[in-house]
Amino acid sequence: MPSLNKVFGDLPVTIFEAMSQLARDNNAINLGQGFPDDPGPEDIRKAAADASLNGYNQYPSMMGIPELRQAIASHYGHWHGLKLDPMTEVMVTSGGTEALTSSILAVVEPGDEVICFQPVYDSYLPIIRQAGGIPRLLRLEPPDWRLNEEMLRSAFNPKTKAVLFNNPLNPAAVVYPREDLELLARFCQEFDSIAICDEVWEHVVFDGREHIPLITIPGMRDRTIKVGSAGKIFSLTGWKIGFVCAAPALLKVASKVHQFLTFTTAPNLQAAVAYGLHKPDQYFYDMRKDLARSRDRLTKGLEDIGFPVLKSQGTYFLTVDLSPLGLNETDEAFCRRIVNDYKVAAIPVSAFYEQDAVTSVVRFCFAKKDATLDTALERLADAVHRRKR
Ligand code: GLN
């Protein structure tokens, strides 16, 4: 057997799939991988059904159907005052992960350094390495996970081709303030680096917080690739519709990668997302309010059990620290034990580290019905007290 690609040959199965598989095997409540247990907005699903029955079902344009590219441009114009040309600056992909992969492969060449922040989403590093890039890992520190000048100064250098920045940040659930974005923007300009900005959680922000796209910070318009995801915006994660928005010179190369990764994306789902993006602002505010309520329910329940909860500013997630509970087990062992013995799946945050992992933090997804959260909480209370079930 000839040797195979080492970047991928040595990788474990992604933690999200691994935990969801364990959840399925154990018939557990899945608070691991981030997806709601609600079927998603009925009008958007009807629009997809209608487009399948009455619309066009052959290959759509490789860049995405024109209605969706228009809708993405007008959506960001409306929400962020960002002016995008739908024909040269917007591309539809098969999910956020593909959007990120197309963006990374478009930018990174052998020997380029790419700055990433730990906790780091698990798809970034393998793709950077496949492109021959060298990840430079910086570490964000709880409880604030903020950027600072000293940290950026230690990593940016003339070989820094790009920085990969996730905002709002999964799994730490931080929504970055303008000050941090301006600081990062200053370094990108000083070192002539490109920012690949994973903003898939952009609409999932709480307590009146505002998501600020890095591309709108002065000086960043032509050096930022903005990645978005309809799955997260509309709680339809299985649809896998992502977006890449960038200046024409950047988008053009990303499209050359996309054309050989997936080429195009199901047209009925694209039509339905185009419809959804025109929803009134109230839809988005209501979605945030509902999710914030679920966050508060899970937070209170976990605090009652004794978990210190790091409050979530955005995303579907909150994190808890295991150390004060005296359980004497790592996040991974805890997650394995609770899915097998107590039928609740969660994500060990050590999966978001390559070096010097934090091994006492666990991520829970709260985008679930009240009854799902309440049952999970009962089981978690038993797990903490090691009561038999
Ligand atoms: N982004 C999702 C999460 O963090 C997972 C997506 C995936 O599994 N590809 O849970």
Short mmCIF file of C-alpha atoms and ligand atoms in Angstrom, two decimals:
data_model
loop_
_atom_site.label_atom_id
_atom_site.label_comp_id
_atom_site.label_asym_id
_atom_site.label_seq_id
_atom_site.Cartn_x
_atom_site.Cartn_y
_atom_site.Cartn_z
CA MET A 1 0.00 0.00 0.00
CA PRO A 2 1.61 3.32 -1.00
CA SER A 3 1.59 5.97 1.70
CA LEU A 4 -1.40 8.28 1.70
CA ASN A 5 -1.75 11.99 2.41
CA LYS A 6 -0.28 12.48 5.89
CA VAL A 7 -2.19 15.66 6.69
CA PHE A 8 -5.46 13.76 6.53
CA GLY A 9 -4.19 10.24 7.27
CA ASP A 10 -3.15 11.27 10.77
CA LEU A 11 -6.33 13.16 11.62
CA PRO A 12 -8.98 11.84 14.00
CA VAL A 13 -12.65 12.00 12.99
CA THR A 14 -13.87 15.53 13.78
CA ILE A 15 -15.06 15.79 17.39
CA PHE A 16 -18.51 16.99 16.24
CA GLU A 17 -19.14 13.85 14.17
CA ALA A 18 -17.53 11.60 16.80
CA MET A 19 -19.75 12.93 19.61
CA SER A 20 -22.88 12.92 17.45
CA GLN A 21 -22.18 9.29 16.53
CA LEU A 22 -21.77 8.42 20.23
CA ALA A 23 -25.04 10.27 20.91
CA ARG A 24 -26.80 8.21 18.22
CA ASP A 25 -25.25 4.95 19.46
CA ASN A 26 -26.32 5.67 23.05
CA ASN A 27 -29.66 7.26 22.21
CA ALA A 28 -28.42 10.29 24.15
CA ILE A 29 -29.56 13.91 24.23
CA ASN A 30 -27.12 15.67 21.93
CA LEU A 31 -25.86 18.94 23.40
CA GLY A 32 -22.58 18.42 21.52
CA GLN A 33 -22.59 19.37 17.83
CA GLY A 34 -24.28 22.74 17.36
CA PHE A 35 -27.74 22.32 15.90
CA PRO A 36 -31.23 23.18 17.13
CA ASP A 37 -33.78 20.43 17.83
CA ASP A 38 -36.42 22.55 16.15
CA PRO A 39 -37.20 21.80 12.48
CA GLY A 40 -36.44 25.40 11.42
CA PRO A 41 -38.70 28.15 10.00
CA GLU A 42 -41.61 26.56 8.17
CA ASP A 43 -41.95 29.31 5.55
CA ILE A 44 -38.31 28.84 4.51
CA ARG A 45 -38.72 25.07 4.34
CA LYS A 46 -41.88 25.55 2.26
CA ALA A 47 -39.98 27.87 -0.08
CA ALA A 48 -37.40 25.07 -0.58
CA ALA A 49 -40.13 22.50 -1.21
CA ASP A 50 -41.81 24.81 -3.70
CA ALA A 51 -38.50 25.45 -5.47
CA SER A 52 -37.91 21.67 -5.74
CA LEU A 53 -41.34 21.04 -7.21
CA ASN A 54 -41.71 24.05 -9.44
CA GLY A 55 -38.23 25.47 -9.85
CA TYR A 56 -35.04 24.66 -11.68
CA ASN A 57 -33.24 21.53 -10.47
CA GLN A 58 -30.25 21.31 -12.78
CA TYR A 59 -26.78 22.72 -12.08
CA PRO A 60 -27.15 26.31 -10.97
CA SER A 61 -24.43 28.87 -11.62
CA MET A 62 -21.22 27.85 -9.92
CA MET A 63 -21.14 31.17 -8.03
CA GLY A 64 -24.68 30.72 -6.68
CA ILE A 65 -28.07 31.64 -8.08
CA PRO A 66 -28.29 35.38 -8.85
CA GLU A 67 -31.28 35.88 -6.49
CA LEU A 68 -29.27 34.54 -3.56
CA ARG A 69 -26.15 36.56 -4.38
CA GLN A 70 -28.35 39.67 -4.59
CA ALA A 71 -30.06 38.77 -1.31
CA ILE A 72 -26.71 38.29 0.48
CA ALA A 73 -25.44 41.65 -0.79
CA SER A 74 -28.61 43.49 0.22
CA HIS A 75 -28.73 41.69 3.59
CA TYR A 76 -25.23 42.85 4.53
CA GLY A 77 -25.92 46.30 3.09
CA HIS A 78 -28.97 46.57 5.33
CA TRP A 79 -27.43 45.13 8.53
CA HIS A 80 -23.89 46.49 8.32
CA GLY A 81 -23.82 49.20 5.64
CA LEU A 82 -21.48 46.93 3.68
CA LYS A 83 -21.75 47.53 -0.06
CA LEU A 84 -21.03 44.37 -2.05
CA ASP A 85 -21.31 43.80 -5.78
CA PRO A 86 -23.36 40.59 -5.95
CA MET A 87 -21.75 39.51 -9.20
CA THR A 88 -18.04 39.98 -8.35
CA GLU A 89 -17.94 39.95 -4.55
CA VAL A 90 -20.36 37.22 -3.41
CA MET A 91 -20.12 33.43 -3.82
CA VAL A 92 -22.39 30.69 -2.47
CA THR A 93 -20.73 27.51 -1.16
CA SER A 94 -21.89 24.19 0.26
CA GLY A 95 -21.65 25.30 3.87
CA GLY A 96 -19.34 27.40 6.01
CA THR A 97 -16.65 24.71 6.12
CA GLU A 98 -16.39 24.69 2.34
CA ALA A 99 -16.35 28.50 2.31
CA LEU A 100 -13.41 28.44 4.73
CA THR A 101 -11.57 25.74 2.79
CA SER A 102 -12.00 27.63 -0.50
CA SER A 103 -10.76 30.81 1.17
CA ILE A 104 -7.71 29.22 2.83
CA LEU A 105 -6.65 27.35 -0.32
CA ALA A 106 -7.07 30.57 -2.32
CA VAL A 107 -4.68 32.50 -0.08
CA VAL A 108 -2.07 30.18 1.40
CA GLU A 109 1.05 29.01 -0.44
CA PRO A 110 3.90 26.79 0.80
CA GLY A 111 5.91 28.52 3.54
CA ASP A 112 3.28 31.15 4.33
CA GLU A 113 2.54 31.71 7.97
CA VAL A 114 -1.08 31.87 9.06
CA ILE A 115 -2.01 33.16 12.50
CA CYS A 116 -4.77 31.25 14.30
CA PHE A 117 -6.14 31.65 17.80
CA GLN A 118 -6.65 28.81 20.26
CA PRO A 119 -9.32 27.66 21.00
CA VAL A 120 -9.28 26.99 17.25
CA TYR A 121 -12.05 25.42 15.15
CA ASP A 122 -10.88 22.01 14.02
CA SER A 123 -11.11 22.44 10.24
CA TYR A 124 -8.65 25.35 9.98
CA LEU A 125 -5.27 23.79 10.71
CA PRO A 126 -5.44 20.73 8.40
CA ILE A 127 -6.45 22.89 5.44
CA ILE A 128 -3.70 25.43 6.14
CA ARG A 129 -1.20 22.55 6.29
CA GLN A 130 -2.53 20.95 3.13
CA ALA A 131 -1.80 24.26 1.39
CA GLY A 132 1.77 24.09 2.75
CA GLY A 133 1.12 26.89 5.21
CA ILE A 134 2.56 27.08 8.71
CA PRO A 135 0.02 27.81 11.45
CA ARG A 136 1.22 30.25 14.14
CA LEU A 137 -0.93 29.57 17.16
CA LEU A 138 -1.81 32.30 19.63
CA ARG A 139 -3.71 31.61 22.79
CA LEU A 140 -6.80 33.43 24.00
CA GLU A 141 -7.29 33.40 27.75
CA PRO A 142 -10.52 32.96 29.68
CA PRO A 143 -12.70 34.45 30.97
CA ASP A 144 -12.59 37.27 28.36
CA TRP A 145 -10.70 35.64 25.46
CA ARG A 146 -9.75 39.12 24.17
CA LEU A 147 -7.00 40.09 21.72
CA ASN A 148 -4.13 42.28 22.85
CA GLU A 149 -1.29 44.13 21.23
CA GLU A 150 1.50 42.13 22.84
CA MET A 151 0.03 38.84 21.66
CA LEU A 152 -0.33 40.04 18.07
CA ARG A 153 3.14 41.62 18.10
CA SER A 154 4.63 38.24 19.09
CA ALA A 155 3.23 36.49 16.00
CA PHE A 156 2.87 38.92 13.09
CA ASN A 157 5.98 39.11 10.93
CA PRO A 158 6.81 39.61 7.23
CA LYS A 159 5.90 35.96 6.49
CA THR A 160 2.37 36.39 7.88
CA LYS A 161 0.22 35.83 4.82
CA ALA A 162 -3.06 35.60 6.66
CA VAL A 163 -4.87 35.55 9.95
CA LEU A 164 -7.87 33.32 10.55
CA PHE A 165 -10.28 34.95 12.93
CA ASN A 166 -13.56 33.54 14.24
CA ASN A 167 -16.07 36.11 15.52
CA PRO A 168 -18.38 35.39 17.35
CA LEU A 169 -15.98 32.80 18.73
CA ASN A 170 -16.92 29.12 18.93
CA PRO A 171 -16.59 27.57 21.58
CA ALA A 172 -15.87 30.50 23.90
CA ALA A 173 -19.03 32.39 22.84
CA VAL A 174 -17.38 35.82 22.72
CA VAL A 175 -18.60 38.65 20.48
CA TYR A 176 -15.56 40.85 19.82
CA PRO A 177 -15.81 44.60 20.43
CA ARG A 178 -14.70 47.16 17.86
CA GLU A 179 -11.50 47.86 19.79
CA ASP A 180 -10.19 44.31 19.23
CA LEU A 181 -11.15 44.39 15.55
CA GLU A 182 -9.35 47.69 15.07
CA LEU A 183 -6.25 46.28 16.72
CA LEU A 184 -6.27 43.22 14.46
CA ALA A 185 -6.93 45.44 11.44
CA ARG A 186 -3.90 47.58 12.32
CA PHE A 187 -1.62 44.50 12.32
CA CYS A 188 -3.08 43.14 9.06
CA GLN A 189 -2.28 46.46 7.40
CA GLU A 190 1.17 46.85 8.94
CA PHE A 191 2.20 43.36 7.76
CA ASP A 192 0.17 43.35 4.54
CA SER A 193 -1.79 40.26 5.62
CA ILE A 194 -5.18 38.97 4.57
CA ALA A 195 -7.90 38.29 7.16
CA ILE A 196 -10.06 35.22 6.65
CA CYS A 197 -12.96 35.93 8.94
CA ASP A 198 -15.23 33.08 10.02
CA GLU A 199 -18.42 34.94 10.92
CA VAL A 200 -20.90 32.07 10.70
CA TRP A 201 -22.38 33.03 14.10
CA GLU A 202 -22.90 36.68 13.08
CA HIS A 203 -26.66 36.72 13.74
CA VAL A 204 -26.53 34.66 16.93
CA VAL A 205 -25.62 37.45 19.37
CA PHE A 206 -27.33 38.23 22.66
CA ASP A 207 -28.18 40.96 25.16
CA GLY A 208 -28.28 43.72 22.53
CA ARG A 209 -24.70 43.05 21.40
CA GLU A 210 -23.79 44.03 17.86
CA HIS A 211 -21.73 41.86 15.54
CA ILE A 212 -19.21 44.00 13.65
CA PRO A 213 -17.79 42.38 10.49
CA LEU A 214 -14.02 42.85 10.25
CA ILE A 215 -14.42 43.77 6.56
CA THR A 216 -16.22 46.99 7.64
CA ILE A 217 -13.24 48.23 9.71
CA PRO A 218 -11.37 50.99 7.83
CA GLY A 219 -8.54 49.62 5.72
CA MET A 220 -9.93 46.03 5.69
CA ARG A 221 -12.40 46.16 2.78
CA ASP A 222 -9.94 44.79 0.22
CA ARG A 223 -7.97 42.43 2.47
CA THR A 224 -10.77 40.55 4.27
CA ILE A 225 -12.58 37.41 3.19
CA LYS A 226 -15.87 37.21 5.05
CA VAL A 227 -17.44 33.78 5.56
CA GLY A 228 -21.11 33.35 6.53
CA SER A 229 -23.57 30.47 6.88
CA ALA A 230 -27.32 30.27 6.27
CA GLY A 231 -27.47 27.10 8.39
CA LYS A 232 -26.62 29.13 11.47
CA ILE A 233 -28.69 32.18 10.51
CA PHE A 234 -31.87 30.15 9.98
CA SER A 235 -31.32 27.16 12.30
CA LEU A 236 -31.15 24.84 9.26
CA THR A 237 -27.66 23.44 9.77
CA GLY A 238 -28.17 20.41 7.51
CA TRP A 239 -28.72 22.59 4.47
CA LYS A 240 -25.03 23.47 4.21
CA ILE A 241 -25.33 26.82 2.46
CA GLY A 242 -22.36 29.10 3.09
CA PHE A 243 -21.25 32.42 1.64
CA VAL A 244 -17.89 33.98 0.79
CA CYS A 245 -17.80 37.76 0.41
CA ALA A 246 -14.60 39.52 -0.64
CA ALA A 247 -13.15 42.06 -3.04
CA PRO A 248 -13.13 40.76 -6.65
CA ALA A 249 -9.41 39.87 -6.72
CA LEU A 250 -9.77 37.64 -3.64
CA LEU A 251 -13.13 36.17 -4.55
CA LYS A 252 -11.98 35.23 -8.02
CA VAL A 253 -9.28 32.88 -6.70
CA ALA A 254 -11.58 31.44 -4.02
CA SER A 255 -14.05 30.62 -6.81
CA LYS A 256 -11.35 28.63 -8.63
CA VAL A 257 -11.01 26.43 -5.55
CA HIS A 258 -14.77 26.15 -5.05
CA GLN A 259 -15.25 25.04 -8.66
CA PHE A 260 -13.31 21.86 -7.91
CA LEU A 261 -14.42 21.25 -4.34
CA THR A 262 -18.19 21.22 -4.73
CA PHE A 263 -18.69 23.32 -7.87
CA THR A 264 -22.21 24.31 -6.86
CA THR A 265 -24.96 23.96 -4.27
CA ALA A 266 -28.56 22.67 -4.33
CA PRO A 267 -30.64 25.34 -6.14
CA ASN A 268 -33.88 24.80 -4.21
CA LEU A 269 -32.10 25.47 -0.92
CA GLN A 270 -30.41 28.53 -2.38
CA ALA A 271 -33.79 29.93 -3.48
CA ALA A 272 -35.23 29.37 0.01
CA VAL A 273 -32.26 31.07 1.70
CA ALA A 274 -32.66 34.04 -0.68
CA TYR A 275 -36.27 34.30 0.51
CA GLY A 276 -35.19 34.01 4.17
CA LEU A 277 -32.56 36.74 3.97
CA HIS A 278 -35.30 39.25 3.15
CA LYS A 279 -37.14 38.52 6.40
CA PRO A 280 -37.92 41.60 8.51
CA ASP A 281 -35.44 42.56 11.23
CA GLN A 282 -37.87 41.36 13.89
CA TYR A 283 -37.36 37.75 12.80
CA PHE A 284 -33.66 37.99 13.67
CA TYR A 285 -34.31 39.78 16.97
CA ASP A 286 -36.88 37.14 17.96
CA MET A 287 -34.47 34.33 17.11
CA ARG A 288 -31.84 35.95 19.34
CA LYS A 289 -34.33 36.44 22.16
CA ASP A 290 -35.49 32.80 22.02
CA LEU A 291 -31.94 31.51 22.03
CA ALA A 292 -30.93 33.84 24.87
CA ARG A 293 -33.82 32.45 26.88
CA SER A 294 -32.59 28.90 26.27
CA ARG A 295 -29.08 30.00 27.21
CA ASP A 296 -30.39 31.37 30.50
CA ARG A 297 -32.35 28.21 31.23
CA LEU A 298 -29.34 25.96 30.71
CA THR A 299 -27.04 28.39 32.56
CA LYS A 300 -29.28 28.45 35.62
CA GLY A 301 -29.71 24.67 35.62
CA LEU A 302 -25.98 24.07 35.33
CA GLU A 303 -25.23 26.62 38.06
CA ASP A 304 -27.75 24.90 40.33
CA ILE A 305 -25.83 21.65 39.81
CA GLY A 306 -22.63 23.47 40.77
CA PHE A 307 -20.94 24.13 37.42
CA PRO A 308 -19.29 27.54 37.06
CA VAL A 309 -20.71 28.73 33.72
CA LEU A 310 -18.84 31.13 31.42
CA LYS A 311 -21.76 33.21 30.16
CA SER A 312 -22.31 33.14 26.42
CA GLN A 313 -22.44 36.41 24.43
CA GLY A 314 -23.29 34.66 21.16
CA THR A 315 -23.34 31.30 19.24
CA TYR A 316 -25.43 28.27 20.30
CA PHE A 317 -22.94 27.42 23.03
CA LEU A 318 -21.91 28.00 26.60
CA THR A 319 -18.93 26.51 28.39
CA VAL A 320 -18.48 25.23 31.94
CA ASP A 321 -15.39 24.68 34.02
CA LEU A 322 -15.16 21.22 35.56
CA SER A 323 -12.27 21.89 37.92
CA PRO A 324 -14.15 23.14 41.02
CA LEU A 325 -16.39 20.05 41.00
CA GLY A 326 -13.59 17.76 42.15
CA LEU A 327 -14.47 15.05 39.64
CA ASN A 328 -10.85 14.17 38.92
CA GLU A 329 -11.30 13.61 35.24
CA THR A 330 -10.41 15.46 32.05
CA ASP A 331 -13.00 17.12 29.83
CA GLU A 332 -12.66 14.21 27.42
CA ALA A 333 -13.17 11.55 30.09
CA PHE A 334 -16.12 13.50 31.48
CA CYS A 335 -17.73 13.75 28.02
CA ARG A 336 -17.18 10.07 27.35
CA ARG A 337 -18.66 9.13 30.74
CA ILE A 338 -21.74 11.35 30.42
CA VAL A 339 -22.62 10.15 26.93
CA ASN A 340 -22.16 6.47 27.78
CA ASP A 341 -23.57 6.36 31.30
CA TYR A 342 -25.93 9.34 31.49
CA LYS A 343 -27.01 9.77 27.86
CA VAL A 344 -25.98 13.39 27.36
CA ALA A 345 -23.46 14.37 24.67
CA ALA A 346 -21.24 17.47 25.00
CA ILE A 347 -17.99 18.66 23.42
CA PRO A 348 -14.64 18.61 25.29
CA VAL A 349 -13.03 22.00 24.66
CA SER A 350 -9.55 20.39 24.53
CA ALA A 351 -10.54 19.39 20.96
CA PHE A 352 -10.05 23.08 20.07
CA TYR A 353 -6.38 23.02 21.08
CA GLU A 354 -3.32 21.62 19.40
CA GLN A 355 -0.81 22.74 22.03
CA ASP A 356 -1.15 23.16 25.79
CA ALA A 357 -4.78 22.16 25.77
CA VAL A 358 -7.16 23.40 28.40
CA THR A 359 -8.56 20.08 29.68
CA SER A 360 -11.21 21.13 32.19
CA VAL A 361 -13.76 22.95 30.03
CA VAL A 362 -16.83 21.45 28.35
CA ARG A 363 -19.10 23.01 25.73
CA PHE A 364 -22.89 22.54 25.74
CA CYS A 365 -25.30 23.53 22.95
CA PHE A 366 -28.42 25.24 24.34
CA ALA A 367 -30.33 25.61 21.04
CA LYS A 368 -32.88 23.04 22.22
CA LYS A 369 -36.46 22.84 23.47
CA ASP A 370 -37.00 23.49 27.19
CA ALA A 371 -37.95 19.86 27.81
CA THR A 372 -34.73 18.65 26.14
CA LEU A 373 -32.62 20.98 28.30
CA ASP A 374 -34.49 20.02 31.48
CA THR A 375 -34.03 16.29 30.93
CA ALA A 376 -30.36 16.81 30.13
CA LEU A 377 -29.96 18.80 33.36
CA GLU A 378 -31.49 15.99 35.45
CA ARG A 379 -29.05 13.55 33.90
CA LEU A 380 -26.10 15.87 34.40
CA ALA A 381 -26.96 16.29 38.09
CA ASP A 382 -26.79 12.50 38.41
CA ALA A 383 -23.51 12.42 36.49
CA VAL A 384 -21.89 14.98 38.79
CA HIS A 385 -22.96 13.05 41.87
CA ARG A 386 -22.12 9.75 40.17
CA ARG A 387 -25.62 8.47 40.93
CA LYS A 388 -26.58 5.27 39.14
CA ARG A 389 -29.22 5.58 36.44
N1 GLN B 1 -19.85 24.26 13.86
C1 GLN B 1 -20.52 23.15 14.48
C2 GLN B 1 -20.16 23.08 15.94
O1 GLN B 1 -19.28 23.74 16.39
C3 GLN B 1 -20.15 21.84 13.86
C4 GLN B 1 -20.20 21.80 12.38
C5 GLN B 1 -19.74 20.48 11.85
O2 GLN B 1 -19.82 19.48 12.55
N2 GLN B 1 -19.24 20.49 10.67
O3 GLN B 1 -20.74 22.30 16.65
#
